[in-house]
Amino acid sequence: MQHKILIIEDEENIARVLQLEMEFEGYETDVAHTGTSGLIKYREGKFDLILLDLMLPEMHGLDVLKRIRATEQTTPVILLTAKSEVEDKVKGLDLGANDYVTKPFEIDELLARIRNTIRFSKQREKIAEQKDEHLLSYGHLSIHEHTREVVYFEKTIDLTPREYDLLLFLLKHPKQVLTREQILEAVWGFDYFGDTNVVDVYIRYIRQKLNSSNSTPIIQTVRGVGYVLKESPHET
Ligand code: CA
């Protein structure tokens, strides 16, 4: 996939060289020559990285950065700074810039920093996506399948592996009445020859651990059938 870079640099020949080098490396580019137009392009497009000069007409690079970071933290920003701008460089990093290069810079070094910064930001995005994919929740109960963390009413609940599997199975079928046989098959497997009473025993353990004074028990008994995960009282 081709990555897109926004270059915000007022010195036109520097901007031009940067653009040519980036495009030669296979990046798609867009260029802005003032702080304001840079911000407008940023808002209109979707970029994988922003190269941001600090001394810019209309709006200082740090103000551009501040406005970007006020909206989101994810698009990586590399600052292009002059040797004399040490203080601004530090401010920029504090404001959420990911890296900087000092002018005059070696193009190879800049390219290496760009590659690294993009790679790192893509990894972070991927981890964030995986986190969301593995988060299951219903009512006040949530389970993070990746970390196996169980949270009920904002409290972390410690479960044994079997209790965890059982609760996870219920959470995957909220508001659905499940028979003891269904639960047994899903949690203990087909080869389990014991009594279905084991389900009742484990449900009791989990209920004790989830015991919360401010609600109807989330695991409810459906007389003669089995159990249901439900926040409001189940009508039988
Ligand atoms: Ca400048």
Coordinates of C-alpha atoms and ligand atoms in Angstrom, one line a residue:
M1 CA 0.0 0.0 0.0
Q2 CA 1.2 3.4 -0.9
H3 CA 1.7 5.8 2.0
K4 CA 0.8 9.4 1.8
I5 CA 2.9 12.2 3.2
L6 CA 1.9 15.8 3.7
I7 CA 4.9 18.2 3.5
I8 CA 4.3 21.6 5.2
E9 CA 7.4 23.7 4.3
D10 CA 7.5 27.3 3.1
E11 CA 10.8 27.3 1.4
E12 CA 9.7 26.2 -2.1
N13 CA 13.0 24.6 -3.2
I14 CA 13.3 22.5 0.0
A15 CA 9.6 21.5 -0.4
R16 CA 10.3 20.6 -4.0
V17 CA 13.3 18.5 -3.2
L18 CA 11.5 16.7 -0.4
Q19 CA 8.6 16.0 -2.7
L20 CA 10.8 14.6 -5.4
E21 CA 12.7 12.4 -3.0
M22 CA 9.5 11.1 -1.3
E23 CA 7.9 10.3 -4.6
F24 CA 11.1 8.6 -5.8
E25 CA 10.8 6.4 -2.7
G26 CA 7.2 5.5 -3.6
Y27 CA 5.3 7.8 -1.4
E28 CA 2.4 9.8 -2.5
T29 CA 2.8 13.5 -1.5
D30 CA 0.9 16.7 -1.0
V31 CA 2.7 20.1 -0.3
A32 CA 1.6 23.2 1.6
H33 CA 3.6 26.4 1.8
T34 CA 2.0 28.0 4.8
G35 CA 0.8 26.9 8.3
T36 CA -2.8 27.6 7.4
S37 CA -2.9 25.9 4.1
G38 CA -1.1 22.9 5.7
L39 CA -3.8 22.6 8.3
I40 CA -6.5 22.8 5.6
K41 CA -4.8 20.1 3.5
Y42 CA -4.5 17.9 6.7
R43 CA -8.2 18.3 7.4
E44 CA -9.2 17.5 3.8
G45 CA -7.0 14.5 3.3
K46 CA -5.9 11.3 5.0
F47 CA -2.1 11.1 5.6
D48 CA 0.2 8.5 7.0
L49 CA 2.8 11.1 8.0
I50 CA 3.3 14.8 8.2
L51 CA 6.6 16.6 7.7
L52 CA 6.2 19.9 9.5
D53 CA 8.5 22.9 9.3
L54 CA 8.4 25.2 12.3
M55 CA 9.0 28.7 10.9
L56 CA 6.0 29.0 8.6
P57 CA 4.1 32.1 7.4
E58 CA 0.5 32.6 8.7
M59 CA 0.7 30.1 11.4
H60 CA 3.8 28.7 13.3
G61 CA 4.5 25.0 13.0
L62 CA 3.9 24.5 16.7
D63 CA 0.4 26.0 16.4
V64 CA -0.3 23.7 13.4
L65 CA 0.9 20.8 15.6
K66 CA -1.3 21.9 18.5
R67 CA -4.4 21.9 16.3
I68 CA -3.6 18.5 14.8
R69 CA -3.1 17.0 18.3
A70 CA -6.3 18.6 19.6
T71 CA -8.2 16.4 17.1
E72 CA -6.2 13.2 17.2
Q73 CA -3.0 11.5 18.4
T74 CA -2.5 9.0 15.7
T75 CA -1.1 10.7 12.5
P76 CA 2.7 10.8 13.0
V77 CA 4.4 14.1 12.7
I78 CA 8.1 14.7 12.0
L79 CA 9.4 18.2 12.7
L80 CA 11.8 20.0 10.3
T81 CA 13.8 22.3 12.6
A82 CA 16.7 24.7 12.4
K83 CA 19.7 24.3 14.7
S84 CA 18.7 27.5 16.5
E85 CA 15.2 26.2 17.3
V86 CA 16.2 23.9 20.2
E87 CA 13.5 25.2 22.5
D88 CA 10.8 24.8 19.8
K89 CA 12.0 21.3 19.1
V90 CA 11.5 20.4 22.7
K91 CA 8.1 22.1 22.8
G92 CA 7.1 20.2 19.6
L93 CA 8.0 16.8 21.1
D94 CA 6.0 17.7 24.3
L95 CA 3.1 18.6 22.0
G96 CA 3.1 15.2 20.5
A97 CA 5.5 15.3 17.6
N98 CA 7.0 11.8 17.0
D99 CA 10.4 12.8 15.8
Y100 CA 12.5 15.7 14.3
V101 CA 15.3 16.3 11.9
T102 CA 17.5 19.3 12.0
K103 CA 18.2 21.3 8.9
P104 CA 20.3 21.0 6.9
F105 CA 19.5 17.3 7.0
E106 CA 20.8 14.3 5.1
I107 CA 17.9 13.0 2.9
D108 CA 18.8 9.4 3.7
E109 CA 18.5 10.0 7.4
L110 CA 15.1 11.7 6.9
L111 CA 13.9 8.8 4.8
A112 CA 15.0 6.3 7.4
R113 CA 13.2 8.3 10.1
I114 CA 10.1 8.4 7.9
R115 CA 10.1 4.6 7.3
N116 CA 10.6 4.0 11.1
T117 CA 7.9 6.4 12.1
I118 CA 5.3 5.0 9.7
R119 CA 6.2 1.4 10.6
F120 CA 5.8 2.1 14.3
S121 CA 2.5 3.9 13.8
K122 CA 1.1 1.1 11.7
Q123 CA 2.0 -1.4 14.3
R124 CA 0.3 0.7 17.0
E125 CA -2.8 1.0 14.8
K126 CA -2.9 -2.8 14.3
I127 CA -2.6 -3.4 18.1
A128 CA -5.4 -0.9 18.8
E129 CA -7.6 -2.6 16.2
Q130 CA -6.9 -6.1 17.6
K131 CA -7.8 -4.8 21.1
D132 CA -11.2 -3.6 19.9
E133 CA -11.9 -6.8 17.9
H134 CA -11.4 -8.9 21.1
L135 CA -13.5 -6.8 23.4
L136 CA -16.9 -8.3 24.1
S137 CA -19.4 -6.6 26.3
Y138 CA -23.0 -6.7 27.4
G139 CA -24.5 -4.4 30.0
H140 CA -21.9 -3.8 32.7
L141 CA -20.0 -6.9 31.9
S142 CA -17.0 -7.0 29.5
I143 CA -14.4 -9.5 28.6
H144 CA -11.2 -8.8 26.8
E145 CA -10.5 -12.0 24.9
H146 CA -6.9 -11.0 24.3
T147 CA -5.9 -10.4 27.9
R148 CA -8.7 -12.6 29.4
E149 CA -9.6 -9.6 31.6
V150 CA -13.2 -9.7 33.0
V151 CA -14.7 -6.5 34.2
Y152 CA -18.1 -6.1 35.9
F153 CA -19.3 -2.7 37.1
E154 CA -15.8 -1.4 36.5
K155 CA -14.3 -4.0 38.8
T156 CA -11.9 -6.7 37.6
I157 CA -13.1 -10.2 38.4
D158 CA -10.7 -13.1 38.9
L159 CA -12.0 -16.3 37.4
T160 CA -10.6 -19.8 37.1
P161 CA -10.1 -20.9 33.4
R162 CA -13.3 -23.0 33.5
E163 CA -15.4 -20.1 35.0
Y164 CA -13.9 -17.8 32.4
D165 CA -14.9 -20.2 29.5
L166 CA -18.4 -20.5 30.9
L167 CA -18.9 -16.7 31.3
L168 CA -17.4 -16.1 27.9
F169 CA -19.9 -18.5 26.3
L170 CA -22.8 -16.8 28.0
L171 CA -21.4 -13.4 27.0
K172 CA -21.3 -14.5 23.4
H173 CA -25.0 -15.3 23.5
P174 CA -26.6 -12.5 25.6
K175 CA -30.3 -12.6 26.2
Q176 CA -30.4 -16.1 24.8
V177 CA -31.7 -18.9 27.0
L178 CA -29.1 -21.6 27.1
T179 CA -29.7 -25.1 28.2
R180 CA -27.4 -27.0 30.6
E181 CA -26.6 -29.4 27.8
Q182 CA -25.6 -26.5 25.4
I183 CA -23.4 -25.0 28.1
L184 CA -21.9 -28.4 28.9
E185 CA -21.1 -29.1 25.3
A186 CA -19.6 -25.7 24.7
V187 CA -17.5 -25.4 27.8
W188 CA -16.7 -29.0 28.8
G189 CA -16.8 -30.5 25.4
F190 CA -18.5 -33.5 23.9
D191 CA -16.4 -36.0 25.7
Y192 CA -17.6 -34.9 29.1
F193 CA -19.5 -37.7 30.8
G194 CA -20.4 -36.1 34.0
D195 CA -23.6 -34.8 35.3
T196 CA -25.2 -31.5 34.0
N197 CA -25.2 -30.4 37.7
V198 CA -21.6 -29.3 37.2
V199 CA -23.0 -26.3 35.2
D200 CA -25.1 -25.3 38.2
V201 CA -22.1 -25.5 40.5
Y202 CA -20.0 -23.3 38.2
I203 CA -22.8 -20.8 37.7
R204 CA -22.9 -20.5 41.5
Y205 CA -19.2 -19.8 41.7
I206 CA -19.4 -17.1 39.0
R207 CA -22.4 -15.5 40.5
Q208 CA -20.6 -15.2 43.8
K209 CA -17.7 -13.5 42.2
L210 CA -19.9 -11.2 40.2
N211 CA -22.0 -10.4 43.2
S212 CA -22.9 -6.8 42.8
S213 CA -25.3 -5.1 45.1
N214 CA -26.5 -2.5 42.6
S215 CA -28.2 -4.8 40.1
T216 CA -30.3 -7.8 39.2
P217 CA -27.9 -10.8 39.0
I218 CA -26.7 -10.8 35.4
I219 CA -26.8 -14.6 35.1
Q220 CA -30.4 -15.6 35.6
T221 CA -32.0 -19.0 36.0
V222 CA -34.7 -20.0 33.6
R223 CA -36.6 -22.7 35.6
G224 CA -36.5 -26.1 34.0
V225 CA -34.4 -24.9 31.1
G226 CA -31.1 -23.4 31.9
Y227 CA -29.6 -19.9 32.1
V228 CA -29.6 -16.6 30.4
L229 CA -27.3 -13.6 30.6
K230 CA -29.6 -10.6 30.9
E231 CA -29.5 -7.3 32.7
S232 CA -33.3 -6.9 33.2
P233 CA -35.2 -9.6 35.2
H234 CA -36.1 -12.6 33.0
E235 CA -39.8 -13.2 32.8
T236 CA -40.8 -16.8 33.1
Ligands
CA1 CA 10.5 27.8 7.2

